[in-house]
PDB file of C-alpha atoms in Angstrom:
ATOM      1  CA  MET A   1     -26.340   1.551 -16.343  1.00 47.00           C
ATOM      2  CA  ASN A   2     -23.389   1.261 -18.726  1.00 58.00           C
ATOM      3  CA  ARG A   3     -20.148   2.885 -17.680  1.00 75.00           C
ATOM      4  CA  GLU A   4     -16.572   2.984 -18.826  1.00 88.00           C
ATOM      5  CA  PRO A   5     -14.468   0.141 -17.391  1.00 96.00           C
ATOM      6  CA  LEU A   6     -12.932   0.915 -14.035  1.00 98.00           C
ATOM      7  CA  ALA A   7      -9.337   1.938 -14.786  1.00 98.00           C
ATOM      8  CA  ILE A   8      -6.863   0.302 -12.386  1.00 98.00           C
ATOM      9  CA  GLY A   9      -3.305   1.611 -12.600  1.00 98.00           C
ATOM     10  CA  LEU A  10      -0.502  -0.896 -12.002  1.00 98.00           C
ATOM     11  CA  VAL A  11       2.401   1.487 -11.482  1.00 98.00           C
ATOM     12  CA  LEU A  12       5.929   0.403 -12.466  1.00 98.00           C
ATOM     13  CA  PRO A  13       5.502  -3.360 -12.026  1.00 97.00           C
ATOM     14  CA  ASP A  14       8.818  -3.865 -13.844  1.00 96.00           C
ATOM     15  CA  VAL A  15      10.743  -2.233 -10.974  1.00 95.00           C
ATOM     16  CA  LEU A  16       8.233  -2.309  -8.097  1.00 96.00           C
ATOM     17  CA  GLY A  17       6.911  -5.827  -8.551  1.00 90.00           C
ATOM     18  CA  THR A  18       9.361  -7.958  -6.609  1.00 84.00           C
ATOM     19  CA  TYR A  19       7.076  -9.436  -3.954  1.00 86.00           C
ATOM     20  CA  GLY A  20       3.923 -10.328  -5.863  1.00 90.00           C
ATOM     21  CA  ASP A  21       2.218  -7.012  -5.135  1.00 95.00           C
ATOM     22  CA  ASP A  22       1.001  -6.906  -8.744  1.00 96.00           C
ATOM     23  CA  GLY A  23      -1.703  -9.136  -7.305  1.00 97.00           C
ATOM     24  CA  ASN A  24      -3.376  -6.121  -5.719  1.00 98.00           C
ATOM     25  CA  ALA A  25      -4.431  -4.853  -9.132  1.00 98.00           C
ATOM     26  CA  LEU A  26      -5.686  -8.335 -10.032  1.00 98.00           C
ATOM     27  CA  VAL A  27      -7.741  -8.495  -6.845  1.00 97.00           C
ATOM     28  CA  LEU A  28      -9.360  -5.126  -7.532  1.00 98.00           C
ATOM     29  CA  ARG A  29     -10.201  -6.171 -11.085  1.00 98.00           C
ATOM     30  CA  GLN A  30     -11.621  -9.540 -10.037  1.00 97.00           C
ATOM     31  CA  ARG A  31     -13.721  -8.143  -7.168  1.00 97.00           C
ATOM     32  CA  ALA A  32     -15.144  -5.567  -9.579  1.00 98.00           C
ATOM     33  CA  ARG A  33     -15.917  -8.131 -12.292  1.00 97.00           C
ATOM     34  CA  MET A  34     -17.564 -10.487  -9.806  1.00 96.00           C
ATOM     35  CA  ARG A  35     -20.061  -7.675  -9.288  1.00 96.00           C
ATOM     36  CA  ASP A  36     -20.523  -7.215 -13.054  1.00 96.00           C
ATOM     37  CA  ILE A  37     -18.517  -3.995 -12.915  1.00 97.00           C
ATOM     38  CA  PRO A  38     -16.235  -3.806 -15.968  1.00 97.00           C
ATOM     39  CA  ALA A  39     -12.626  -3.197 -14.993  1.00 98.00           C
ATOM     40  CA  GLU A  40      -9.283  -3.056 -16.765  1.00 98.00           C
ATOM     41  CA  ILE A  41      -5.676  -2.965 -15.562  1.00 98.00           C
ATOM     42  CA  HIS A  42      -3.434  -0.298 -17.078  1.00 98.00           C
ATOM     43  CA  ARG A  43       0.169  -1.479 -16.778  1.00 98.00           C
ATOM     44  CA  ILE A  44       2.550   1.501 -16.590  1.00 98.00           C
ATOM     45  CA  THR A  45       6.230   0.616 -16.904  1.00 97.00           C
ATOM     46  CA  LEU A  46       9.407   2.583 -16.331  1.00 97.00           C
ATOM     47  CA  GLY A  47       9.772   5.398 -18.841  1.00 94.00           C
ATOM     48  CA  GLU A  48       6.052   5.567 -19.619  1.00 98.00           C
ATOM     49  CA  PRO A  49       3.950   8.525 -18.461  1.00 98.00           C
ATOM     50  CA  VAL A  50       1.588   7.841 -15.571  1.00 98.00           C
ATOM     51  CA  PRO A  51      -1.962   8.801 -16.592  1.00 98.00           C
ATOM     52  CA  GLU A  52      -3.410  11.171 -14.026  1.00 98.00           C
ATOM     53  CA  SER A  53      -7.067  10.259 -14.569  1.00 97.00           C
ATOM     54  CA  LEU A  54      -7.197   6.545 -13.741  1.00 98.00           C
ATOM     55  CA  ASP A  55      -9.710   5.478 -11.103  1.00 98.00           C
ATOM     56  CA  VAL A  56      -7.313   3.802  -8.656  1.00 98.00           C
ATOM     57  CA  TYR A  57      -3.557   3.173  -8.492  1.00 98.00           C
ATOM     58  CA  THR A  58      -1.518   0.294  -7.040  1.00 98.00           C
ATOM     59  CA  ILE A  59       2.212   0.579  -6.262  1.00 98.00           C
ATOM     60  CA  GLY A  60       4.249  -2.416  -5.106  1.00 97.00           C
ATOM     61  CA  GLY A  61       7.556  -3.296  -3.498  1.00 93.00           C
ATOM     62  CA  GLY A  62      11.098  -3.515  -4.838  1.00 91.00           C
ATOM     63  CA  GLU A  63      14.795  -3.419  -4.016  1.00 90.00           C
ATOM     64  CA  ASP A  64      17.069  -0.413  -3.456  1.00 90.00           C
ATOM     65  CA  THR A  65      18.100   0.295  -7.049  1.00 92.00           C
ATOM     66  CA  ALA A  66      14.522  -0.210  -8.235  1.00 94.00           C
ATOM     67  CA  GLN A  67      13.300   2.302  -5.650  1.00 95.00           C
ATOM     68  CA  ILE A  68      15.700   4.946  -6.916  1.00 96.00           C
ATOM     69  CA  LEU A  69      14.633   4.389 -10.527  1.00 97.00           C
ATOM     70  CA  ALA A  70      10.963   4.516  -9.546  1.00 97.00           C
ATOM     71  CA  ALA A  71      11.320   7.700  -7.503  1.00 98.00           C
ATOM     72  CA  GLU A  72      13.253   9.489 -10.225  1.00 97.00           C
ATOM     73  CA  HIS A  73      10.702   8.566 -12.867  1.00 98.00           C
ATOM     74  CA  LEU A  74       7.629   9.407 -10.789  1.00 98.00           C
ATOM     75  CA  ILE A  75       9.069  12.782  -9.752  1.00 98.00           C
ATOM     76  CA  ALA A  76      10.057  13.712 -13.312  1.00 98.00           C
ATOM     77  CA  ASP A  77       6.762  12.530 -14.799  1.00 98.00           C
ATOM     78  CA  GLY A  78       4.444  14.075 -12.224  1.00 98.00           C
ATOM     79  CA  GLY A  79       1.370  12.107 -13.297  1.00 98.00           C
ATOM     80  CA  LEU A  80       0.983  10.215 -10.017  1.00 98.00           C
ATOM     81  CA  SER A  81       1.322  13.428  -8.021  1.00 98.00           C
ATOM     82  CA  ARG A  82      -1.382  15.081 -10.111  1.00 98.00           C
ATOM     83  CA  ALA A  83      -3.618  12.062  -9.582  1.00 98.00           C
ATOM     84  CA  ALA A  84      -3.114  12.307  -5.816  1.00 98.00           C
ATOM     85  CA  ALA A  85      -3.851  16.025  -5.908  1.00 98.00           C
ATOM     86  CA  ALA A  86      -7.123  15.177  -7.666  1.00 98.00           C
ATOM     87  CA  GLY A  87      -8.006  12.713  -4.893  1.00 98.00           C
ATOM     88  CA  ARG A  88      -7.546   9.490  -6.857  1.00 98.00           C
ATOM     89  CA  PRO A  89      -7.253   6.534  -4.431  1.00 98.00           C
ATOM     90  CA  MET A  90      -3.893   4.781  -4.178  1.00 98.00           C
ATOM     91  CA  ILE A  91      -2.477   1.777  -2.338  1.00 98.00           C
ATOM     92  CA  ALA A  92       1.316   1.605  -1.895  1.00 98.00           C
ATOM     93  CA  ILE A  93       3.207  -1.366  -0.474  1.00 98.00           C
ATOM     94  CA  CYS A  94       6.588  -1.470   1.311  1.00 97.00           C
ATOM     95  CA  ALA A  95       9.068   0.158  -1.108  1.00 96.00           C
ATOM     96  CA  GLY A  96       6.058   1.915  -2.608  1.00 97.00           C
ATOM     97  CA  LEU A  97       5.448   3.517   0.793  1.00 98.00           C
ATOM     98  CA  GLN A  98       9.078   4.591   0.979  1.00 97.00           C
ATOM     99  CA  VAL A  99       9.144   5.973  -2.578  1.00 98.00           C
ATOM    100  CA  LEU A 100       5.991   8.032  -1.988  1.00 98.00           C
ATOM    101  CA  GLY A 101       7.503   9.547   1.151  1.00 98.00           C
ATOM    102  CA  GLU A 102       9.682  12.639   1.421  1.00 97.00           C
ATOM    103  CA  SER A 103      12.939  10.690   1.355  1.00 96.00           C
ATOM    104  CA  PHE A 104      14.452   7.243   1.817  1.00 96.00           C
ATOM    105  CA  ARG A 105      18.000   6.117   2.504  1.00 92.00           C
ATOM    106  CA  VAL A 106      19.993   3.740   0.311  1.00 90.00           C
ATOM    107  CA  GLY A 107      23.344   3.044   1.948  1.00 86.00           C
ATOM    108  CA  ASP A 108      24.816   6.436   2.796  1.00 86.00           C
ATOM    109  CA  ARG A 109      22.683   8.209   0.204  1.00 92.00           C
ATOM    110  CA  VAL A 110      19.432  10.015   1.004  1.00 94.00           C
ATOM    111  CA  VAL A 111      17.134   9.846  -2.026  1.00 96.00           C
ATOM    112  CA  ASP A 112      14.255  12.259  -2.626  1.00 97.00           C
ATOM    113  CA  GLY A 113      10.846  10.622  -2.640  1.00 98.00           C
ATOM    114  CA  VAL A 114       7.721  11.696  -4.483  1.00 98.00           C
ATOM    115  CA  GLY A 115       6.424  13.588  -1.454  1.00 98.00           C
ATOM    116  CA  LEU A 116       2.861  12.265  -1.331  1.00 98.00           C
ATOM    117  CA  ILE A 117       3.364  11.001   2.232  1.00 98.00           C
ATOM    118  CA  ASP A 118       4.931  12.987   5.070  1.00 97.00           C
ATOM    119  CA  ALA A 119       7.431  10.266   5.933  1.00 96.00           C
ATOM    120  CA  THR A 120      11.156   9.577   5.896  1.00 96.00           C
ATOM    121  CA  THR A 121      12.787   6.153   5.768  1.00 95.00           C
ATOM    122  CA  ALA A 122      16.200   5.069   7.033  1.00 92.00           C
ATOM    123  CA  ALA A 123      17.427   1.564   7.877  1.00 89.00           C
ATOM    124  CA  MET A 124      16.831  -0.753  10.806  1.00 89.00           C
ATOM    125  CA  ALA A 125      19.659  -2.808  12.269  1.00 86.00           C
ATOM    126  CA  GLU A 126      17.840  -6.072  11.531  1.00 90.00           C
ATOM    127  CA  ARG A 127      15.380  -7.043   8.832  1.00 94.00           C
ATOM    128  CA  ALA A 128      11.726  -7.279   9.851  1.00 94.00           C
ATOM    129  CA  ILE A 129      10.352 -10.468   8.348  1.00 95.00           C
ATOM    130  CA  GLY A 130       7.267 -12.500   9.185  1.00 95.00           C
ATOM    131  CA  GLU A 131       3.544 -12.178   9.715  1.00 95.00           C
ATOM    132  CA  LEU A 132       2.275  -8.665  10.398  1.00 96.00           C
ATOM    133  CA  ALA A 133      -1.159  -7.838  11.791  1.00 96.00           C
ATOM    134  CA  SER A 134      -2.753  -4.600  12.884  1.00 97.00           C
ATOM    135  CA  THR A 135      -5.959  -2.986  14.034  1.00 97.00           C
ATOM    136  CA  PRO A 136      -6.979  -0.231  11.597  1.00 98.00           C
ATOM    137  CA  THR A 137      -6.891   3.319  12.940  1.00 97.00           C
ATOM    138  CA  GLY A 138      -9.658   4.489  10.608  1.00 97.00           C
ATOM    139  CA  ALA A 139      -7.627   7.583   9.800  1.00 97.00           C
ATOM    140  CA  GLY A 140      -8.451   9.675   6.763  1.00 97.00           C
ATOM    141  CA  ALA A 141      -9.022   7.658   3.602  1.00 98.00           C
ATOM    142  CA  SER A 142      -9.035   4.436   5.637  1.00 98.00           C
ATOM    143  CA  ALA A 143     -12.178   5.482   7.542  1.00 97.00           C
ATOM    144  CA  GLY A 144     -14.632   2.621   7.651  1.00 94.00           C
ATOM    145  CA  LEU A 145     -12.068  -0.155   8.061  1.00 97.00           C
ATOM    146  CA  THR A 146     -13.100  -2.248  11.050  1.00 96.00           C
ATOM    147  CA  GLU A 147     -11.578  -5.676  10.437  1.00 96.00           C
ATOM    148  CA  PRO A 148      -8.010  -6.633  11.434  1.00 96.00           C
ATOM    149  CA  LEU A 149      -5.404  -6.203   8.705  1.00 97.00           C
ATOM    150  CA  THR A 150      -2.910  -8.970   7.972  1.00 96.00           C
ATOM    151  CA  GLY A 151       0.061  -9.380   5.680  1.00 96.00           C
ATOM    152  CA  PHE A 152       3.663 -10.460   5.472  1.00 96.00           C
ATOM    153  CA  GLU A 153       6.448  -7.966   6.100  1.00 97.00           C
ATOM    154  CA  ASN A 154       9.959  -8.240   4.676  1.00 96.00           C
ATOM    155  CA  HIS A 155      11.904  -4.998   4.949  1.00 95.00           C
ATOM    156  CA  LEU A 156      14.894  -3.201   6.417  1.00 93.00           C
ATOM    157  CA  GLY A 157      13.246   0.186   6.161  1.00 93.00           C
ATOM    158  CA  ALA A 158      12.434   2.216   9.244  1.00 94.00           C
ATOM    159  CA  THR A 159       9.731   4.693   8.304  1.00 96.00           C
ATOM    160  CA  ILE A 160       8.962   7.687  10.507  1.00 95.00           C
ATOM    161  CA  LEU A 161       5.767   9.622   9.866  1.00 95.00           C
ATOM    162  CA  GLY A 162       5.583  13.397   9.982  1.00 94.00           C
ATOM    163  CA  PRO A 163       2.600  15.346  11.321  1.00 94.00           C
ATOM    164  CA  ASP A 164       0.682  15.323   8.023  1.00 96.00           C
ATOM    165  CA  ALA A 165       0.521  11.510   7.856  1.00 97.00           C
ATOM    166  CA  GLN A 166      -1.277   9.093  10.140  1.00 97.00           C
ATOM    167  CA  PRO A 167      -0.643   5.356  10.594  1.00 97.00           C
ATOM    168  CA  LEU A 168      -2.905   2.878   8.840  1.00 98.00           C
ATOM    169  CA  GLY A 169      -2.909   0.427  11.739  1.00 98.00           C
ATOM    170  CA  LYS A 170      -1.765  -0.280  15.281  1.00 97.00           C
ATOM    171  CA  VAL A 171       0.424  -3.377  15.217  1.00 97.00           C
ATOM    172  CA  THR A 172      -0.818  -6.405  17.133  1.00 96.00           C
ATOM    173  CA  HIS A 173       1.778  -8.805  15.755  1.00 95.00           C
ATOM    174  CA  GLY A 174       5.079  -8.149  13.970  1.00 95.00           C
ATOM    175  CA  ASN A 175       7.157  -5.025  13.576  1.00 95.00           C
ATOM    176  CA  GLY A 176       5.555  -2.487  11.226  1.00 96.00           C
ATOM    177  CA  ASN A 177       7.086   0.845  10.326  1.00 96.00           C
ATOM    178  CA  ALA A 178       9.993   0.991  12.784  1.00 92.00           C
ATOM    179  CA  ASP A 179      11.454  -0.735  15.798  1.00 87.00           C
ATOM    180  CA  GLU A 180      12.360   1.120  18.992  1.00 87.00           C
ATOM    181  CA  THR A 181      16.043   1.510  18.133  1.00 85.00           C
ATOM    182  CA  ALA A 182      15.250   2.976  14.712  1.00 83.00           C
ATOM    183  CA  ALA A 183      12.656   5.323  16.214  1.00 83.00           C
ATOM    184  CA  GLN A 184      15.141   6.601  18.793  1.00 85.00           C
ATOM    185  CA  THR A 185      17.818   7.066  16.132  1.00 82.00           C
ATOM    186  CA  ALA A 186      15.374   9.009  13.989  1.00 82.00           C
ATOM    187  CA  ALA A 187      14.505  11.237  16.962  1.00 82.00           C
ATOM    188  CA  SER A 188      18.197  12.018  17.465  1.00 83.00           C
ATOM    189  CA  GLU A 189      18.277  13.142  13.829  1.00 82.00           C
ATOM    190  CA  GLY A 190      15.245  15.376  14.290  1.00 79.00           C
ATOM    191  CA  ARG A 191      12.791  12.946  12.664  1.00 81.00           C
ATOM    192  CA  GLY A 192       9.963  12.193  15.052  1.00 77.00           C
ATOM    193  CA  ASP A 193       9.941  12.065  18.833  1.00 74.00           C
ATOM    194  CA  GLY A 194      11.048   8.459  19.299  1.00 68.00           C
ATOM    195  CA  THR A 195       7.562   7.175  20.087  1.00 75.00           C
ATOM    196  CA  GLN A 196       6.603   5.871  16.634  1.00 81.00           C
ATOM    197  CA  THR A 197       6.697   2.170  17.286  1.00 88.00           C
ATOM    198  CA  GLY A 198       3.887  -0.324  17.089  1.00 94.00           C
ATOM    199  CA  VAL A 199       2.274   1.158  13.987  1.00 97.00           C
ATOM    200  CA  ASP A 200       2.121   0.145  10.342  1.00 98.00           C
ATOM    201  CA  GLY A 201       1.720   2.105   7.173  1.00 98.00           C
ATOM    202  CA  ALA A 202       0.504   5.590   6.466  1.00 98.00           C
ATOM    203  CA  VAL A 203      -2.614   7.416   5.380  1.00 98.00           C
ATOM    204  CA  GLN A 204      -2.454  10.856   3.829  1.00 98.00           C
ATOM    205  CA  GLY A 205      -4.918  12.420   1.426  1.00 98.00           C
ATOM    206  CA  SER A 206      -6.074   9.714  -0.970  1.00 98.00           C
ATOM    207  CA  VAL A 207      -2.994   7.518  -0.343  1.00 98.00           C
ATOM    208  CA  ILE A 208      -3.083   4.389   1.812  1.00 98.00           C
ATOM    209  CA  ALA A 209       0.265   2.663   2.374  1.00 98.00           C
ATOM    210  CA  THR A 210       1.455  -0.370   4.317  1.00 98.00           C
ATOM    211  CA  TYR A 211       4.384  -2.733   4.775  1.00 98.00           C
ATOM    212  CA  MET A 212       2.028  -5.694   4.266  1.00 98.00           C
ATOM    213  CA  HIS A 213       2.644  -8.005   1.327  1.00 97.00           C
ATOM    214  CA  GLY A 214       0.416 -10.968   0.698  1.00 93.00           C
ATOM    215  CA  PRO A 215      -0.796  -9.434  -1.581  1.00 96.00           C
ATOM    216  CA  VAL A 216      -2.506  -7.270   1.007  1.00 97.00           C
ATOM    217  CA  LEU A 217      -5.788  -6.870  -0.907  1.00 97.00           C
ATOM    218  CA  ALA A 218      -6.182 -10.641  -1.281  1.00 95.00           C
ATOM    219  CA  ARG A 219      -5.783 -11.035   2.458  1.00 94.00           C
ATOM    220  CA  ASN A 220      -7.938  -8.043   3.388  1.00 96.00           C
ATOM    221  CA  PRO A 221     -11.102  -7.889   1.264  1.00 96.00           C
ATOM    222  CA  GLN A 222     -12.570  -5.036   3.299  1.00 97.00           C
ATOM    223  CA  LEU A 223      -9.605  -2.867   2.317  1.00 98.00           C
ATOM    224  CA  ALA A 224      -9.950  -3.961  -1.317  1.00 98.00           C
ATOM    225  CA  ASP A 225     -13.622  -3.000  -1.344  1.00 98.00           C
ATOM    226  CA  LEU A 226     -12.872   0.330   0.319  1.00 98.00           C
ATOM    227  CA  LEU A 227     -10.522   1.173  -2.550  1.00 98.00           C
ATOM    228  CA  LEU A 228     -13.043  -0.039  -5.129  1.00 98.00           C
ATOM    229  CA  ALA A 229     -15.751   2.113  -3.602  1.00 98.00           C
ATOM    230  CA  GLN A 230     -13.457   5.139  -3.534  1.00 98.00           C
ATOM    231  CA  ALA A 231     -12.541   4.525  -7.165  1.00 98.00           C
ATOM    232  CA  MET A 232     -16.229   4.499  -8.076  1.00 97.00           C
ATOM    233  CA  GLY A 233     -17.173   7.442  -5.890  1.00 96.00           C
ATOM    234  CA  ILE A 234     -19.620   5.462  -3.771  1.00 97.00           C
ATOM    235  CA  ALA A 235     -19.850   4.250  -0.177  1.00 96.00           C
ATOM    236  CA  PRO A 236     -18.514   0.712   0.474  1.00 96.00           C
ATOM    237  CA  ALA A 237     -21.985  -0.317   1.657  1.00 96.00           C
ATOM    238  CA  GLU A 238     -23.268   0.304  -1.877  1.00 97.00           C
ATOM    239  CA  LEU A 239     -21.114  -2.516  -3.255  1.00 96.00           C
ATOM    240  CA  GLU A 240     -22.827  -5.860  -3.640  1.00 95.00           C
ATOM    241  CA  PRO A 241     -21.558  -8.220  -0.908  1.00 93.00           C
ATOM    242  CA  LEU A 242     -19.324 -11.071  -2.057  1.00 92.00           C
ATOM    243  CA  GLU A 243     -19.184 -14.463  -0.410  1.00 84.00           C
ATOM    244  CA  ILE A 244     -15.884 -16.176  -1.164  1.00 77.00           C
ATOM    245  CA  PRO A 245     -15.306 -19.037   1.321  1.00 74.00           C
ATOM    246  CA  VAL A 246     -11.659 -19.532   0.331  1.00 72.00           C
ATOM    247  CA  ILE A 247     -10.883 -15.932   1.278  1.00 70.00           C
ATOM    248  CA  ASP A 248     -12.608 -16.389   4.630  1.00 70.00           C
ATOM    249  CA  ARG A 249     -10.520 -19.507   5.274  1.00 74.00           C
ATOM    250  CA  LEU A 250      -7.336 -17.663   4.291  1.00 74.00           C
ATOM    251  CA  ARG A 251      -8.093 -14.855   6.718  1.00 73.00           C
ATOM    252  CA  MET A 252      -8.850 -17.264   9.560  1.00 73.00           C
ATOM    253  CA  GLU A 253      -5.599 -19.130   8.890  1.00 73.00           C
ATOM    254  CA  ARG A 254      -3.465 -15.989   8.747  1.00 69.00           C
ATOM    255  CA  LEU A 255      -5.057 -14.419  11.790  1.00 73.00           C
ATOM    256  CA  ALA A 256      -4.506 -17.638  13.718  1.00 74.00           C
ATOM    257  CA  ARG A 257      -0.793 -17.579  12.816  1.00 65.00           C
ATOM    258  CA  ARG A 258      -0.324 -14.396  14.830  1.00 58.00           C
ATOM    259  CA  HIS A 259      -0.293 -16.420  18.035  1.00 46.00           C
TER     260      HIS A 259
END
């Protein structure tokens, strides 16, 4: 049956494209095309309106000034928020997670986020950098994920989830959202209860977010196919299985590096 090409939104790659997270959109497009599903990437840059009716959205990482520009634009435009309200699937990485939260801190300034995730971000004392692995929680839109998640974290952000958000994964290697010191500091400020350590990312509504670079969808094909299925309105089991030996070898290598 003919259908319109799957519309993949690459949101603000000019400011939130520092760590190669543009690759997530490429992975979604390639995994669709390998199944003879037509797919196109819609590149949305700073100053351009975000279409609210795309099938799936990818948001990447960036530095402090880029985060502020991205948040201001996405709040003023409103297209991404309308897409989330309509249940369009989204994957946000690192700074993307922070920007979609309620607020994030840059120096002494607290910047308003887009508000799609019940989360606030301050700073950790030391940068978290290195391999990150987790066991998926299966919360909300991530239901059905069963395979370990892996990526590479590189951030100073300490993200504390509010009651409306749930973590994407329980960390088995690496740091994740916040270390113990940052969690305790957040609790003293009335953000959280100091127990939010050992988790990565957030799931709320149709939004899945993580601190994992890699890009994360190249390293975690089950997550990529979950987003594809959501974008198409089908169950992941309805997608034709793909056998890509190089991806299997990559996963084995990265999972082995946790030890």
